Tab-separated table of C-alpha atoms in Angstrom:
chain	number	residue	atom	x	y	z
A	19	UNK	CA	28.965	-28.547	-40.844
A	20	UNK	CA	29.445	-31.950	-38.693
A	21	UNK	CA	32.166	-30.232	-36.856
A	22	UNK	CA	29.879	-26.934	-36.443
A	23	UNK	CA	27.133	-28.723	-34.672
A	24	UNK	CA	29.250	-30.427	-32.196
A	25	UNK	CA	30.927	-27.752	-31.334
A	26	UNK	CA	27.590	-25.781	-30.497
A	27	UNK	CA	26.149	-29.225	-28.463
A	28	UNK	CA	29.395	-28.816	-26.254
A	29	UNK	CA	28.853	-25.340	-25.836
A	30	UNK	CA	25.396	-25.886	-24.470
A	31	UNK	CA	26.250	-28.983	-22.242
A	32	UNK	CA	29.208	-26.289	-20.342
A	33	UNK	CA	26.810	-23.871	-20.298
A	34	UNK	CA	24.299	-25.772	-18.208
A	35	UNK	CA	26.708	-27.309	-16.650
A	36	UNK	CA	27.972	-23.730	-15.160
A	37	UNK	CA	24.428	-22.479	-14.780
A	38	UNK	CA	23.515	-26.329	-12.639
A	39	UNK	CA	26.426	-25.356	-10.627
A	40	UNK	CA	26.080	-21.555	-9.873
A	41	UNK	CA	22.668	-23.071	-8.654
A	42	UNK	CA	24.054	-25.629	-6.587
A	43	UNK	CA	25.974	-23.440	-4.377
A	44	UNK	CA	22.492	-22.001	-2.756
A	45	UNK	CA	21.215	-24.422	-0.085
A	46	UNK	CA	18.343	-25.775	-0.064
A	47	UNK	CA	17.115	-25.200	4.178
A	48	UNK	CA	13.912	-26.686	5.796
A	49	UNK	CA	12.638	-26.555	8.898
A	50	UNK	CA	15.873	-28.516	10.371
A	51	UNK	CA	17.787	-25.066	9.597
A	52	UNK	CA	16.230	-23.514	13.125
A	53	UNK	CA	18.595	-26.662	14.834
A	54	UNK	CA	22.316	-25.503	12.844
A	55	UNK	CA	21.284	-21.414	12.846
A	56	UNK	CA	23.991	-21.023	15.059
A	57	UNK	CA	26.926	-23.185	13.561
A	58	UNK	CA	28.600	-20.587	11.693
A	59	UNK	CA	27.627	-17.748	9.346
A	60	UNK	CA	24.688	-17.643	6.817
A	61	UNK	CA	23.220	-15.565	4.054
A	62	UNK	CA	19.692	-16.155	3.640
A	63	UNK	CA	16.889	-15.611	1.323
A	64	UNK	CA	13.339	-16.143	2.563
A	65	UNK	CA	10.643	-16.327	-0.448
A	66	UNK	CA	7.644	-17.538	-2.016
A	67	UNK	CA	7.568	-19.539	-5.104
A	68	UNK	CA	4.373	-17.087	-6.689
A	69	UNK	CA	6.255	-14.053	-5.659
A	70	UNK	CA	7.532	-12.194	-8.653
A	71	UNK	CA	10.053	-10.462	-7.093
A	72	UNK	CA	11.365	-13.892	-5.832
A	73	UNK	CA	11.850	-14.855	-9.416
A	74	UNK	CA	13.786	-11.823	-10.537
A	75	UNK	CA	16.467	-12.422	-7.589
A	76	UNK	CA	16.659	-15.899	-7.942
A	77	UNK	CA	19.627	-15.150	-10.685
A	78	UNK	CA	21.469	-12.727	-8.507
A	79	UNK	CA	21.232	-14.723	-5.794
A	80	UNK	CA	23.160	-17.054	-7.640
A	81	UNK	CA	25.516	-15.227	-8.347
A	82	UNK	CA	25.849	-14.673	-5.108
A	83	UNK	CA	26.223	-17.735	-3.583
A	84	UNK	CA	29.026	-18.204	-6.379
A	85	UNK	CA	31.514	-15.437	-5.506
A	86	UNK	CA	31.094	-16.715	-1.858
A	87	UNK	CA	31.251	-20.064	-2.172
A	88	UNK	CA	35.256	-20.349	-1.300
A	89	UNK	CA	34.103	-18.656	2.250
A	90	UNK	CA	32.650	-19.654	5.369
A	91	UNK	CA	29.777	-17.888	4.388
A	92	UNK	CA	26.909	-20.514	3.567
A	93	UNK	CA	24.544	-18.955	1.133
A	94	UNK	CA	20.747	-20.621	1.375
A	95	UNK	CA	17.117	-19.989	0.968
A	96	UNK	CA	13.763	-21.115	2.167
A	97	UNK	CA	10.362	-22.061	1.228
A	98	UNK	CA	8.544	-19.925	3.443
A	99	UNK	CA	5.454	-21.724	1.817
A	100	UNK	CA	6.568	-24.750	2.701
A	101	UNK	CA	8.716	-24.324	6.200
A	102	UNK	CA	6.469	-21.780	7.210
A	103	UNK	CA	8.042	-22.540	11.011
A	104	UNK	CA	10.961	-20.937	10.027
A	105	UNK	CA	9.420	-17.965	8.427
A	106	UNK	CA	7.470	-17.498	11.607
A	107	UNK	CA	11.042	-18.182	13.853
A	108	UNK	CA	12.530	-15.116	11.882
A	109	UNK	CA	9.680	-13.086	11.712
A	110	UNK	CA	9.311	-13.065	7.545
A	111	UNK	CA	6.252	-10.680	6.635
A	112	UNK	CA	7.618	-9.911	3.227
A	113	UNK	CA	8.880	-11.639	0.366
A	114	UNK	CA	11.688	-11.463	-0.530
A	115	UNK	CA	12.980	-11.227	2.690
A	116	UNK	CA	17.122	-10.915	2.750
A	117	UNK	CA	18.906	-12.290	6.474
A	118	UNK	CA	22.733	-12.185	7.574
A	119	UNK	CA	22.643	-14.596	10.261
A	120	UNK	CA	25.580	-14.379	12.947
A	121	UNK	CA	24.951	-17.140	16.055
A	122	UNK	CA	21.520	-15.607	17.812
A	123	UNK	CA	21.821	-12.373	15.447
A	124	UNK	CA	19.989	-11.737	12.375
A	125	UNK	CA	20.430	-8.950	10.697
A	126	UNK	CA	17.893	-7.791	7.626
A	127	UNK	CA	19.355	-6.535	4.061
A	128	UNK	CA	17.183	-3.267	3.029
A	129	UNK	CA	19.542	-1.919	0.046
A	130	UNK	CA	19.438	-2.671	-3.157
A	131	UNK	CA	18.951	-6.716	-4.772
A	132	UNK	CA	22.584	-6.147	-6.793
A	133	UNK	CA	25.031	-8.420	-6.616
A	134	UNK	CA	27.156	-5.888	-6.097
A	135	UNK	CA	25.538	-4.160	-2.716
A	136	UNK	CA	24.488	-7.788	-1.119
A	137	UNK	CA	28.263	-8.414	-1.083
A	138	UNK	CA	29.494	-5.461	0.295
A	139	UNK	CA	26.724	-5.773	2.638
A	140	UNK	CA	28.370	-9.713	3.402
A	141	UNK	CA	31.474	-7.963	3.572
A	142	UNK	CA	30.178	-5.349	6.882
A	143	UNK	CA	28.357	-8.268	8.710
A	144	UNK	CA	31.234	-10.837	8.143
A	145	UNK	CA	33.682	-9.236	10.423
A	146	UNK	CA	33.742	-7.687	13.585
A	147	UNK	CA	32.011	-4.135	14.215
A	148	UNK	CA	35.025	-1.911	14.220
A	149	UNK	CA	37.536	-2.997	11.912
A	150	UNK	CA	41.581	-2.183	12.825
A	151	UNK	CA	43.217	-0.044	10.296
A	152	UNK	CA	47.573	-0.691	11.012
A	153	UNK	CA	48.571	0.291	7.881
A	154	UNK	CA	49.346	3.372	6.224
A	155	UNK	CA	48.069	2.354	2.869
A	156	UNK	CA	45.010	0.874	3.916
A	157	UNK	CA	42.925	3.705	4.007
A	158	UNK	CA	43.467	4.922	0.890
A	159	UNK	CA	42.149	1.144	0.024
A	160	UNK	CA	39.510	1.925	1.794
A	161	UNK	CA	38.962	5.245	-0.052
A	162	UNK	CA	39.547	3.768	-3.058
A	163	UNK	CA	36.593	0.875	-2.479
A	164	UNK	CA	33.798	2.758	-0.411
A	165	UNK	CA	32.633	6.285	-0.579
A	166	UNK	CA	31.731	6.767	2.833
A	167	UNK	CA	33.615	5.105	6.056
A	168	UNK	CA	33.158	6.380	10.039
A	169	UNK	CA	36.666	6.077	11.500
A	170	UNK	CA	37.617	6.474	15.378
A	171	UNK	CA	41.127	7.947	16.037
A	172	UNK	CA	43.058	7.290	19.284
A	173	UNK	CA	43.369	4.869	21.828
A	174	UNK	CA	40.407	2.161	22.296
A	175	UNK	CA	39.296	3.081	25.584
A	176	UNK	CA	36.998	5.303	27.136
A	177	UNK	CA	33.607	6.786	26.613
A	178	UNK	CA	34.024	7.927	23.079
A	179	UNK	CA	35.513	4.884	22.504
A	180	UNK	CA	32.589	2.974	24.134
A	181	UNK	CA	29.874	5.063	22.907
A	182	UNK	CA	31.725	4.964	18.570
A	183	UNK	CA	31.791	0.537	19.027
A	184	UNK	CA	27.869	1.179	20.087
A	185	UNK	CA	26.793	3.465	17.259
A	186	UNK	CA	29.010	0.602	15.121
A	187	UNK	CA	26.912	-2.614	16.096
A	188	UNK	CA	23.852	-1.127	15.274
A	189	UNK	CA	24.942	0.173	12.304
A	190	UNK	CA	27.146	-2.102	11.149
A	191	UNK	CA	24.227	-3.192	8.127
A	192	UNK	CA	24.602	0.014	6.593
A	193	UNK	CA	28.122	1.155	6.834
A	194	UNK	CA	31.660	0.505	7.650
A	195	UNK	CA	33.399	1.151	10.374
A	196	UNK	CA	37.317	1.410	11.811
A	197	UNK	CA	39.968	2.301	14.044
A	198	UNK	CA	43.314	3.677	13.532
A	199	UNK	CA	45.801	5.792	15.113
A	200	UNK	CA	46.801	8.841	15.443
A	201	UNK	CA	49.892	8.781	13.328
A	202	UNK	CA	48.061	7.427	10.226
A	203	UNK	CA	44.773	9.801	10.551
A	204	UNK	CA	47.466	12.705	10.616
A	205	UNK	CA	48.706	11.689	7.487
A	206	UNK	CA	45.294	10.969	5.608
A	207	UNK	CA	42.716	13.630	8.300
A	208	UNK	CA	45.032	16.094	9.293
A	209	UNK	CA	43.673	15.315	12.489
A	210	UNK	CA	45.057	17.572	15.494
A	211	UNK	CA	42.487	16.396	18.611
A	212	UNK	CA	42.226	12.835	19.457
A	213	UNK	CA	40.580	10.611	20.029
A	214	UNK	CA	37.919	11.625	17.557
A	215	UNK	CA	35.607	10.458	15.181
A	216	UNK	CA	35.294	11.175	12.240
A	217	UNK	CA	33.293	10.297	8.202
A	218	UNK	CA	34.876	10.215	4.940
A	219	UNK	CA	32.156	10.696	2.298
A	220	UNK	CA	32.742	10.910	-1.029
A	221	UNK	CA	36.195	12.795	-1.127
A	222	UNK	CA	35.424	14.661	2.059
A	223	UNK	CA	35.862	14.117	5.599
A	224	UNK	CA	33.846	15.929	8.951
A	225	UNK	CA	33.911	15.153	12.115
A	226	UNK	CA	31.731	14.562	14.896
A	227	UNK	CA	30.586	17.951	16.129
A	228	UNK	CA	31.367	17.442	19.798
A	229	UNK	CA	35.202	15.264	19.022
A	230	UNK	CA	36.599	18.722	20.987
A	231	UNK	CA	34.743	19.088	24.101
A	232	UNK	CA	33.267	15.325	24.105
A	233	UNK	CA	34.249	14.749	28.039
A	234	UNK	CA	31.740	17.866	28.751
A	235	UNK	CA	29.087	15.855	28.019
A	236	UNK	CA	26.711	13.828	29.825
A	237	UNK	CA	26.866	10.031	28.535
A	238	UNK	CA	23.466	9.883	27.477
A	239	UNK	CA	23.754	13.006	25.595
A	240	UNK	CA	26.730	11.594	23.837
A	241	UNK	CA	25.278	8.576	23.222
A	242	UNK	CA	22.198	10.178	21.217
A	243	UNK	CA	24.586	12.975	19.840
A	244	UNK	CA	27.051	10.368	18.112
A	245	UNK	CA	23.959	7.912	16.687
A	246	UNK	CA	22.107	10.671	15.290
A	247	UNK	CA	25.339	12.090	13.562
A	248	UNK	CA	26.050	8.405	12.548
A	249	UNK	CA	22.560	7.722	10.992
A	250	UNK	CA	22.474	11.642	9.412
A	251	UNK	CA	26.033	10.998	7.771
A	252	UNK	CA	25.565	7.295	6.227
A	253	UNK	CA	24.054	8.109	3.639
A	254	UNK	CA	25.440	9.128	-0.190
A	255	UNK	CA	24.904	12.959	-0.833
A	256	UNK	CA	22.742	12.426	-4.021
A	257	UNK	CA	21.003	8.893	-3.256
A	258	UNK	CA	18.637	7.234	-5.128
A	259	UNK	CA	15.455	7.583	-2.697
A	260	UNK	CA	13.119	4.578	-2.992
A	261	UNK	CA	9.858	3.372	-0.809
A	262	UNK	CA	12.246	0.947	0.788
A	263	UNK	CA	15.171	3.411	2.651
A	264	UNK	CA	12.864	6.982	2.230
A	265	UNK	CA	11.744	6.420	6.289
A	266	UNK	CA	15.726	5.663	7.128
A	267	UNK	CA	16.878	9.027	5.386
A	268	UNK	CA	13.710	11.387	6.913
A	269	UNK	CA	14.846	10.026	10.489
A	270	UNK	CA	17.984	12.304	9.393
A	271	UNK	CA	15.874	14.686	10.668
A	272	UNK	CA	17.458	17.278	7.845
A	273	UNK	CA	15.168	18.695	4.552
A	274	UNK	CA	14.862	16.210	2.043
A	275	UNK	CA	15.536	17.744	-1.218
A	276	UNK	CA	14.290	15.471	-4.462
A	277	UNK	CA	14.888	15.786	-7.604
A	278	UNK	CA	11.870	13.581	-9.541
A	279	UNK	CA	12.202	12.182	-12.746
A	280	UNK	CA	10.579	9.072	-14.290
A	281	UNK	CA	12.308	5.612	-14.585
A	282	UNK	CA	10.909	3.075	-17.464
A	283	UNK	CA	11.099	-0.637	-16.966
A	284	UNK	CA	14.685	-0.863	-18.206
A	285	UNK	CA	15.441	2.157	-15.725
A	286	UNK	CA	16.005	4.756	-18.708
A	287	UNK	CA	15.077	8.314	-18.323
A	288	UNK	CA	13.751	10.639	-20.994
A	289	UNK	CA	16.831	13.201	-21.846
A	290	UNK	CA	15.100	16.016	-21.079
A	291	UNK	CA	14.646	14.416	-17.167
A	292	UNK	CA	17.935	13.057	-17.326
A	293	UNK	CA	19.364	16.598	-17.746
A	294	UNK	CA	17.495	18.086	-15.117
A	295	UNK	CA	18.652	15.960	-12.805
A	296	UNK	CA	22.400	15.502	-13.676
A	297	UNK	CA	21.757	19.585	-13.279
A	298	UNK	CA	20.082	19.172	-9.658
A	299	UNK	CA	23.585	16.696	-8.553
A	300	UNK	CA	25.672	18.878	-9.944
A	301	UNK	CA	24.485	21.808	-7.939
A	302	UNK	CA	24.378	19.464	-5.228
A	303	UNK	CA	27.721	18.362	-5.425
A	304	UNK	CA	29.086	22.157	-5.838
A	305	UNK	CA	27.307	23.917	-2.810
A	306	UNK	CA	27.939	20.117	-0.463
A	307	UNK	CA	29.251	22.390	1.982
A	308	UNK	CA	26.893	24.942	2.680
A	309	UNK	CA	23.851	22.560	2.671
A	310	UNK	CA	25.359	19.598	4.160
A	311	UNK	CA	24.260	20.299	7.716
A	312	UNK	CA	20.820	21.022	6.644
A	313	UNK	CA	19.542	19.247	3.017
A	314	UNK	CA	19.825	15.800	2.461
A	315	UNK	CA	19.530	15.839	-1.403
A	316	UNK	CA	18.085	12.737	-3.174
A	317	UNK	CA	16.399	11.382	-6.855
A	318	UNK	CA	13.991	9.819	-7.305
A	319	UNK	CA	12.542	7.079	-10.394
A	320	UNK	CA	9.246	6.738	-9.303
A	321	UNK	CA	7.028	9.716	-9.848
A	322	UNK	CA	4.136	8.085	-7.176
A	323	UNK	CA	6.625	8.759	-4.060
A	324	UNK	CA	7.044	12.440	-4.768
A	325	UNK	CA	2.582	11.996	-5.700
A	326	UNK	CA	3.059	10.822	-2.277
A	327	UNK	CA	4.560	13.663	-0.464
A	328	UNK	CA	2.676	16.183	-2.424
A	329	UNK	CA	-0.643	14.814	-2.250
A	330	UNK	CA	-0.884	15.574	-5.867
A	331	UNK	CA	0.118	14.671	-9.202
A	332	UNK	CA	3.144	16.012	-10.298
A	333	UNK	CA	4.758	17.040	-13.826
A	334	UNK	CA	7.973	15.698	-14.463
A	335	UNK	CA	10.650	16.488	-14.073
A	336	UNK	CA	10.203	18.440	-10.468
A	337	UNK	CA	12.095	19.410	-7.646
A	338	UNK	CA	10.023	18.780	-3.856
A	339	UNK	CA	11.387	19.230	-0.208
A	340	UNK	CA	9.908	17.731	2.583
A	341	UNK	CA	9.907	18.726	6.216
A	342	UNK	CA	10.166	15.396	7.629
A	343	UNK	CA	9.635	16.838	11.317
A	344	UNK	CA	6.541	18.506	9.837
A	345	UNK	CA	5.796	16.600	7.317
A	346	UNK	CA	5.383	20.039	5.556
A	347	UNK	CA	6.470	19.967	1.837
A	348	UNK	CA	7.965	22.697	-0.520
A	349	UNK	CA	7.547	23.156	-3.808
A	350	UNK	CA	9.166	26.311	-6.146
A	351	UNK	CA	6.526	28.445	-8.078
A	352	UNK	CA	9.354	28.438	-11.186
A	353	UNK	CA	8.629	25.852	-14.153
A	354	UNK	CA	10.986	23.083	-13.389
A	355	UNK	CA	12.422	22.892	-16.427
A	356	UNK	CA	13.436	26.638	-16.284
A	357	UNK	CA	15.168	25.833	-13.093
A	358	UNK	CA	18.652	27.422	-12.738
A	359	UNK	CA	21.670	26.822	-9.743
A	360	UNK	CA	20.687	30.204	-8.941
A	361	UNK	CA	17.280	29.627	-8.664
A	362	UNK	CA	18.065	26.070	-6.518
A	363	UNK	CA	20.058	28.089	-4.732
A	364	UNK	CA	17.570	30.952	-3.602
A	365	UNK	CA	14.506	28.002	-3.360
A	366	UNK	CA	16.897	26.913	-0.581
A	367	UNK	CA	17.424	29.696	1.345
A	368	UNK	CA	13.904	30.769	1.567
A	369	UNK	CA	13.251	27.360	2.713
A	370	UNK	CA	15.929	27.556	5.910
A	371	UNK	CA	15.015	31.285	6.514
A	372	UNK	CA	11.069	30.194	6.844
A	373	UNK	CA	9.798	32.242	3.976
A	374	UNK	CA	9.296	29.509	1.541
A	375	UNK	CA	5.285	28.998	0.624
A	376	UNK	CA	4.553	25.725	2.503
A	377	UNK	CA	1.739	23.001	2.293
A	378	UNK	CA	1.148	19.679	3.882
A	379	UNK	CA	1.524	19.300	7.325
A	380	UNK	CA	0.009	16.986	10.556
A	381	UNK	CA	-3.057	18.852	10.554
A	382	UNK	CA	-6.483	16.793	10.665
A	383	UNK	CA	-7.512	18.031	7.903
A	384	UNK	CA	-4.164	17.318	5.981
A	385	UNK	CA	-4.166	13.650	7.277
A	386	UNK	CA	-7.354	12.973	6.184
A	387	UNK	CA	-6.817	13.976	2.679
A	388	UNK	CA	-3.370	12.500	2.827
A	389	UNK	CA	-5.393	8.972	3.736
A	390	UNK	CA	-8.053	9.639	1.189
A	391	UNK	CA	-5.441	10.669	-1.755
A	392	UNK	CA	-3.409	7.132	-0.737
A	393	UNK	CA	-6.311	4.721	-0.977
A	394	UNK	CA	-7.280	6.743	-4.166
A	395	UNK	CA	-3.908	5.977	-6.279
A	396	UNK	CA	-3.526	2.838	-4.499
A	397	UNK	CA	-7.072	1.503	-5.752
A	398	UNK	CA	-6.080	3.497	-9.129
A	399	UNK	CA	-2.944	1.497	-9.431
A	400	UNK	CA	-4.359	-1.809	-8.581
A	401	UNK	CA	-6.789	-1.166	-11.591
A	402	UNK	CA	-3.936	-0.203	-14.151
A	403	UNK	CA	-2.344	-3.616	-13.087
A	404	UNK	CA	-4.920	-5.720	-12.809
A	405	UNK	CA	-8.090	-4.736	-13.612
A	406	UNK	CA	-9.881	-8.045	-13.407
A	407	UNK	CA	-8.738	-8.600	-10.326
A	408	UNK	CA	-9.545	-5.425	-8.771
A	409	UNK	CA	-13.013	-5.810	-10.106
A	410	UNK	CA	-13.110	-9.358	-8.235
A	411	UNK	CA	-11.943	-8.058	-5.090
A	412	UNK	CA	-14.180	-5.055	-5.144
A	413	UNK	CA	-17.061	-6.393	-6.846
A	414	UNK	CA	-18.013	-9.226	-5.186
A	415	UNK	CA	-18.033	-7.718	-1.942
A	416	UNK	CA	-20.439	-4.558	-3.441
A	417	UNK	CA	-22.130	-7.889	-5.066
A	418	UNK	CA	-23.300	-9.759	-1.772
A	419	UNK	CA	-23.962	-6.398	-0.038
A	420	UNK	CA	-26.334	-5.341	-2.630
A	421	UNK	CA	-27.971	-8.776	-2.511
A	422	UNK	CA	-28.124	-8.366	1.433
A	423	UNK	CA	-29.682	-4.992	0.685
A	424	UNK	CA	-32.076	-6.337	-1.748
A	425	UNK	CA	-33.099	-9.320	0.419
A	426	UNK	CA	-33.604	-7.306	3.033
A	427	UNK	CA	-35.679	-4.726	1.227
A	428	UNK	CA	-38.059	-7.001	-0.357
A	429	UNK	CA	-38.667	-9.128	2.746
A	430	UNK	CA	-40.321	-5.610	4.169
A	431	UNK	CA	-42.496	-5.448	1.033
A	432	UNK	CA	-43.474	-8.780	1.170
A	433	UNK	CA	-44.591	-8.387	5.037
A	434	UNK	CA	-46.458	-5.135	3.939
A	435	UNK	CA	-48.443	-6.873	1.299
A	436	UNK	CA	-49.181	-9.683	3.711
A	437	UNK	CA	-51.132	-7.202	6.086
A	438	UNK	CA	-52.622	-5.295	3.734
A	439	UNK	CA	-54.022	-9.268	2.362
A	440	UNK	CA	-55.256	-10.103	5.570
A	441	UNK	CA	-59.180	-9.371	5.654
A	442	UNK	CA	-60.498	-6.497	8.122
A	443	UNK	CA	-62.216	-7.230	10.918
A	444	UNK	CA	-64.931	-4.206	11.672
A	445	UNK	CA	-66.910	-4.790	14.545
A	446	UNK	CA	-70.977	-4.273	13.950
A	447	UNK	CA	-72.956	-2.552	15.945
């Protein structure tokens, strides 16, 4: 029994002992941290000691600072209640607030709080833009480790060239980039033109629309032509569309497709949801290649960002598309749970062929119900949370303006009553 309990005591004194140290590998950074930005590379979390959002990273984080504690990556966070100069230095207006900092370059994390994504996201910022592929086997590394890659093929020089590194340091926070040669994209591409770029996503490759007759363009063109394909092709083709990267996927400028279901707090989904949309991403992932050009497909957890888009409340599970040029919506007129591939399939086409029953839209009328229907389920929401403290924050203003009102009101009666007091004065003849 002796031997029992000591054996449990040492269990507990390695156990904090671990935990103490996975926490000592996060810096602690105050204000001097604006004077040694630049020494180096840092991973940063900005956050407030009442946030709760704070608290639920602070064990990632962690583990973060763990797996990267044998690089010269220095993993830290800050008060921003405390060293509110360096909140203010990096522009922090939300908490938590995730930095890669590179010399005079900052760079802010948007994906998801995993310890999985905030490494791979280390891993883009860490090295240079571009990244060399010179061996054969490395790309199918590469395909082997990420699901979507942009990859220039031919020699380094030139406008493509110039205008692919470009499109790469600006969007080198949300996907990887490479070079290689000819010899090894034939073997992987079957590449014929060069130089060209080109995407692998998710077992697939395409490449830049305009790789063949590039040199008839005008730069500028180019320049836009290549970034918009960049930003339209990062992304998975059946992401998980949140609050936080739904305005980076509309700028694709494509229809957003969503398939809405309903996420409890331990993200579960009921069965019947969970079907439907394993149903939707398996159509999606069938018919990739007729819609890719046009649909950006999507799921989402959270019923209120599909309430959102619809301006309404919506059953789930259900199927939306939104015009993000338009802001125009579509929704089918079949029960969603009686949806078929077939029927998917024909919702879609009436939707690119214009014939698809459409709502929403930029109109004033539409905004002002849009910004009516917002502060309604906002206000609603604040009351499920918190009710007491939606009653404070709305009742004592109503409170001091009906005591305004009331003061103001019975000053006037009181003045009335004064002069009708105050004795007549007829004049006798």
């Amino acid at each position: 029994m002796l031997c029992n309990q000591w054996k449990c005591f040492l269990f507990l004194v390695f156990a904090f002992a671990a935990t103490t140290a996975d926490s000592s590998r996060v810096l602690e950074l105050s204000d001097r941290f604006l004077d040694v930005r630049n020494e180096g590379q840092w991973f940063v979390k900005f956050y407030a000691p009442w946030c709760a959002h704070c608290k639920k990273l602070e064990p990632v984080w962690a583990h973060v600072a763990q797996a990267l504690y044998n690089t010269n990556i220095r993993v830290g966070r800050v008060d921003c209640t405390r060293f509110s100069a360096v909140a203010q230095a990096f522009r922090v207006s939300a908490y938590p607030t995730i930095m890669f900092i590179k010399g005079p370059y900052d760079y802010v994390y948007t994906g998801d709080r995993t310890k999985e994504d905030l490494l791979h996201f280390v891993n883009r910022m860490s090295g240079p833009p571009v990244q060399q592929v010179t061996r054969p086997d490395s790309i199918d590394i590469l395909k082997a480790n990420n699901p979507i890659f942009f990859t220039y093929v031919g020699k380094q020089d030139g406008i493509l060239w110039d205008v692919f590194y470009s499109a790469a340091e600006s969007y080198q926070p949300h996907g990887y980039f490479y070079a290689t040669s000819v010899e090894i994209a034939k073997r992987h591409f079957g590449i014929d033109t060069v130089p060209a770029a080109l995407v692998y996503k998710e077992r697939s490759h395409y490449y830049f629309p305009y790789s063949d007759n590039f040199d008839l363009l005008e730069p500028a063109h180019l320049n836009e032509s290549l970034f918009r394909w960049v930003n339209e092709e990062r992304f998975p083709t059946f992401p998980k569309v949140t609050r936080s990267n739904i305005h980076h996927i509309v700028q694709t400028k494509k229809y957003l497709v969503l398939a809405v279901v309903e996420e409890n707090k331990l993200s579960e989904i009921a069965a019947h949801e969970q079907e439907f949309r394993d149903m939707v991403e398996i159509f999606v992932h069938k018919n990739k290649q007729k819609y890719h050009g046009r649909f950006q497909f999507g799921w989402v957890g959270t019923p209120d960002l599909a309430h959102s888009i619809a301006m309404d409340t919506l059953a789930t599970p259900h199927l939306i598309v939104l015009n993000a040029s338009t802001n125009e919506h579509h929704i089918p007129e079949d029960d969603p749970l009686q949806l078929t591939p077939e029927a998917i399939e024909l919702f879609l086409d009436s939707i690119h062929n214009q014939t698809a029953p459409t709502f929403g839209g930029n109109s004033l009328p539409v905004r002002i119900y849009r910004a009516w229907f917002e502060a309604k389920t906002s206000l609603y929401d604040m009351w499920l949370g918190n009710p007491v403290l939606t009653s404070v924050l709305f009742g004592l203003p109503l409170g001091f303006l009906s005591l305004i009102m009331y003061s103001i009101c019975c000053a006037d009666i009181l003045d009335a009553e004064e002069e009708e007091d105050e004795p007549r004065h007829e004049k006798k003849e």
